[in-house]
């Protein structure tokens, strides 16, 4: 069985999204700065249907995580783009479009059940209402020998760490200050972090940890 | 005139001291973990009157900052070790001993005036009651061509950043989670951070920034 990992961009002051997220500004005020490093890479642009882009360590790190990934777990807000529950908004999945960038089965942590959505390019959205262990079991079954990524948001990653279920965490520290928003590193229980790799580039510093419980 | 800089160790979750600091445990619960990397170095041990220790990038970075330093500014709590104002505790400076490790003039930000204390080895403690600009002027006059360091705590560093007075910030990120305590990167105003260097070692990742306002 594969590993359970999370890869997430964080501001130097600890936020993975800025203040006041909305459907128009789902990463919150200033939050788009957290992802500039990856959007520039050829490795990110290709699975998003775009040509061109930069090569180098940032792209290599994105590619490394993308290629090991056999299934994705995410929170409801990350799926629906900052809107309310989709029972009130049947178009909430419009956020990810018809050809989402995952290309693997995606499992959404939610309290509202819904039929699985099949999208183009190998992405499906399955709605899991019975907790993170169930989502992980379904993700691992779908991933086979590959790994399962916890895509976010902060709360989903926190739940997996608190339950002792996350094996690896890679934080991409972006040298900006958001001053507020969603903090990643709180409500974690008491994991031990073993730093296994640091790679620096002009836009971001990639810190990779193994977690022990 | 020299630069104004701060060098400070921070947990991965953003704290420069743990929860519940006291005179017995001035760095708060778990806070001593933030400084293990430097206490091991020969470069730190020498000005603290100790022989032995390790050489390598961690010691080189400590030595680099220590040698440029012509004067120190610190907050009242860092001076008095977590106790109340010294008008209630005449021994509050016992925390730093008779031969403090600074070996340069130190200026304490406080609301309680007091005579300057002369210590062994070139350290003096001067008490500044009229604000950070006054402390900086006095520090720069004492430092001559050398630089002035803002030693901490978090609040003192925040005040200098918010006032646009800090030129350089080096954060030593230690891969531990303190879960609470004194946060460094809040109440900062809106500085721009230019990342100028990252050096990694097994115990700590050193990120150095130039600040623009």
Short mmCIF file of C-alpha atoms in Angstrom, two decimals, chain A residues 24-99:
data_model
loop_
_atom_site.label_atom_id
_atom_site.label_comp_id
_atom_site.label_asym_id
_atom_site.label_seq_id
_atom_site.Cartn_x
_atom_site.Cartn_y
_atom_site.Cartn_z
CA UNK A 24 -14.49 34.96 -6.77
CA UNK A 25 -11.35 34.90 -4.61
CA UNK A 26 -11.25 31.31 -3.31
CA UNK A 27 -7.69 31.59 -1.98
CA UNK A 28 -8.51 34.70 0.03
CA UNK A 29 -6.87 38.10 -0.17
CA UNK A 30 -3.33 37.71 -1.42
CA UNK A 31 -3.64 33.93 -1.50
CA UNK A 32 -2.85 33.68 -5.21
CA UNK A 33 0.74 34.63 -4.38
CA UNK A 34 1.17 31.22 -2.74
CA UNK A 35 0.81 29.44 -6.07
CA UNK A 36 2.74 31.65 -8.46
CA UNK A 37 5.78 29.40 -8.18
CA UNK A 38 3.92 26.34 -9.46
CA UNK A 39 1.79 28.06 -12.10
CA UNK A 40 4.98 29.11 -13.88
CA UNK A 41 6.26 25.56 -14.30
CA UNK A 42 5.93 23.47 -17.44
CA UNK A 43 5.26 20.49 -15.16
CA UNK A 44 2.08 22.12 -13.81
CA UNK A 45 0.96 23.59 -17.13
CA UNK A 46 0.99 20.27 -18.98
CA UNK A 47 -1.71 18.43 -16.92
CA UNK A 48 -3.70 21.66 -16.96
CA UNK A 49 -3.75 21.61 -20.76
CA UNK A 50 -1.29 24.46 -21.25
CA UNK A 51 1.96 24.50 -23.19
CA UNK A 52 5.22 26.24 -22.29
CA UNK A 53 6.43 27.14 -18.83
CA UNK A 54 9.66 26.93 -16.91
CA UNK A 55 11.79 23.93 -16.04
CA UNK A 56 13.89 23.61 -12.88
CA UNK A 57 13.60 22.43 -9.28
CA UNK A 58 10.10 23.85 -8.70
CA UNK A 59 8.70 21.95 -11.66
CA UNK A 60 10.64 18.82 -10.73
CA UNK A 61 9.09 18.87 -7.27
CA UNK A 62 5.58 19.35 -8.62
CA UNK A 63 6.12 16.52 -11.12
CA UNK A 64 7.48 14.23 -8.41
CA UNK A 65 4.34 14.63 -6.32
CA UNK A 66 1.94 14.59 -9.26
CA UNK A 67 3.35 11.34 -10.65
CA UNK A 68 3.14 9.38 -7.39
CA UNK A 69 -0.45 10.35 -6.85
CA UNK A 70 -3.09 7.65 -7.31
CA UNK A 71 -6.02 9.29 -5.57
CA UNK A 72 -6.85 12.63 -3.96
CA UNK A 73 -8.77 13.50 -0.78
CA UNK A 74 -9.99 17.05 -0.24
CA UNK A 75 -12.28 19.02 2.01
CA UNK A 76 -15.68 20.27 0.96
CA UNK A 77 -14.68 23.91 0.74
CA UNK A 78 -11.74 23.17 -1.52
CA UNK A 79 -14.06 21.21 -3.78
CA UNK A 80 -16.82 23.77 -3.91
CA UNK A 81 -14.63 26.85 -4.11
CA UNK A 82 -15.70 28.70 -1.01
CA UNK A 83 -19.45 28.41 -1.61
CA UNK A 84 -21.97 26.87 0.73
CA UNK A 85 -23.07 23.22 0.64
CA UNK A 86 -24.06 22.21 -2.88
CA UNK A 87 -27.54 21.25 -1.86
CA UNK A 88 -28.02 25.02 -2.00
CA UNK A 89 -25.84 25.45 -5.08
CA UNK A 90 -26.02 22.67 -7.64
CA UNK A 91 -23.29 24.33 -9.73
CA UNK A 92 -20.73 24.36 -6.92
CA UNK A 93 -18.51 21.95 -8.81
CA UNK A 94 -18.21 24.44 -11.66
CA UNK A 95 -15.08 25.58 -9.84
CA UNK A 96 -13.10 22.61 -11.20
CA UNK A 97 -14.57 22.62 -14.74
CA UNK A 98 -15.23 19.66 -16.99
CA UNK A 99 -11.62 18.50 -17.19
#
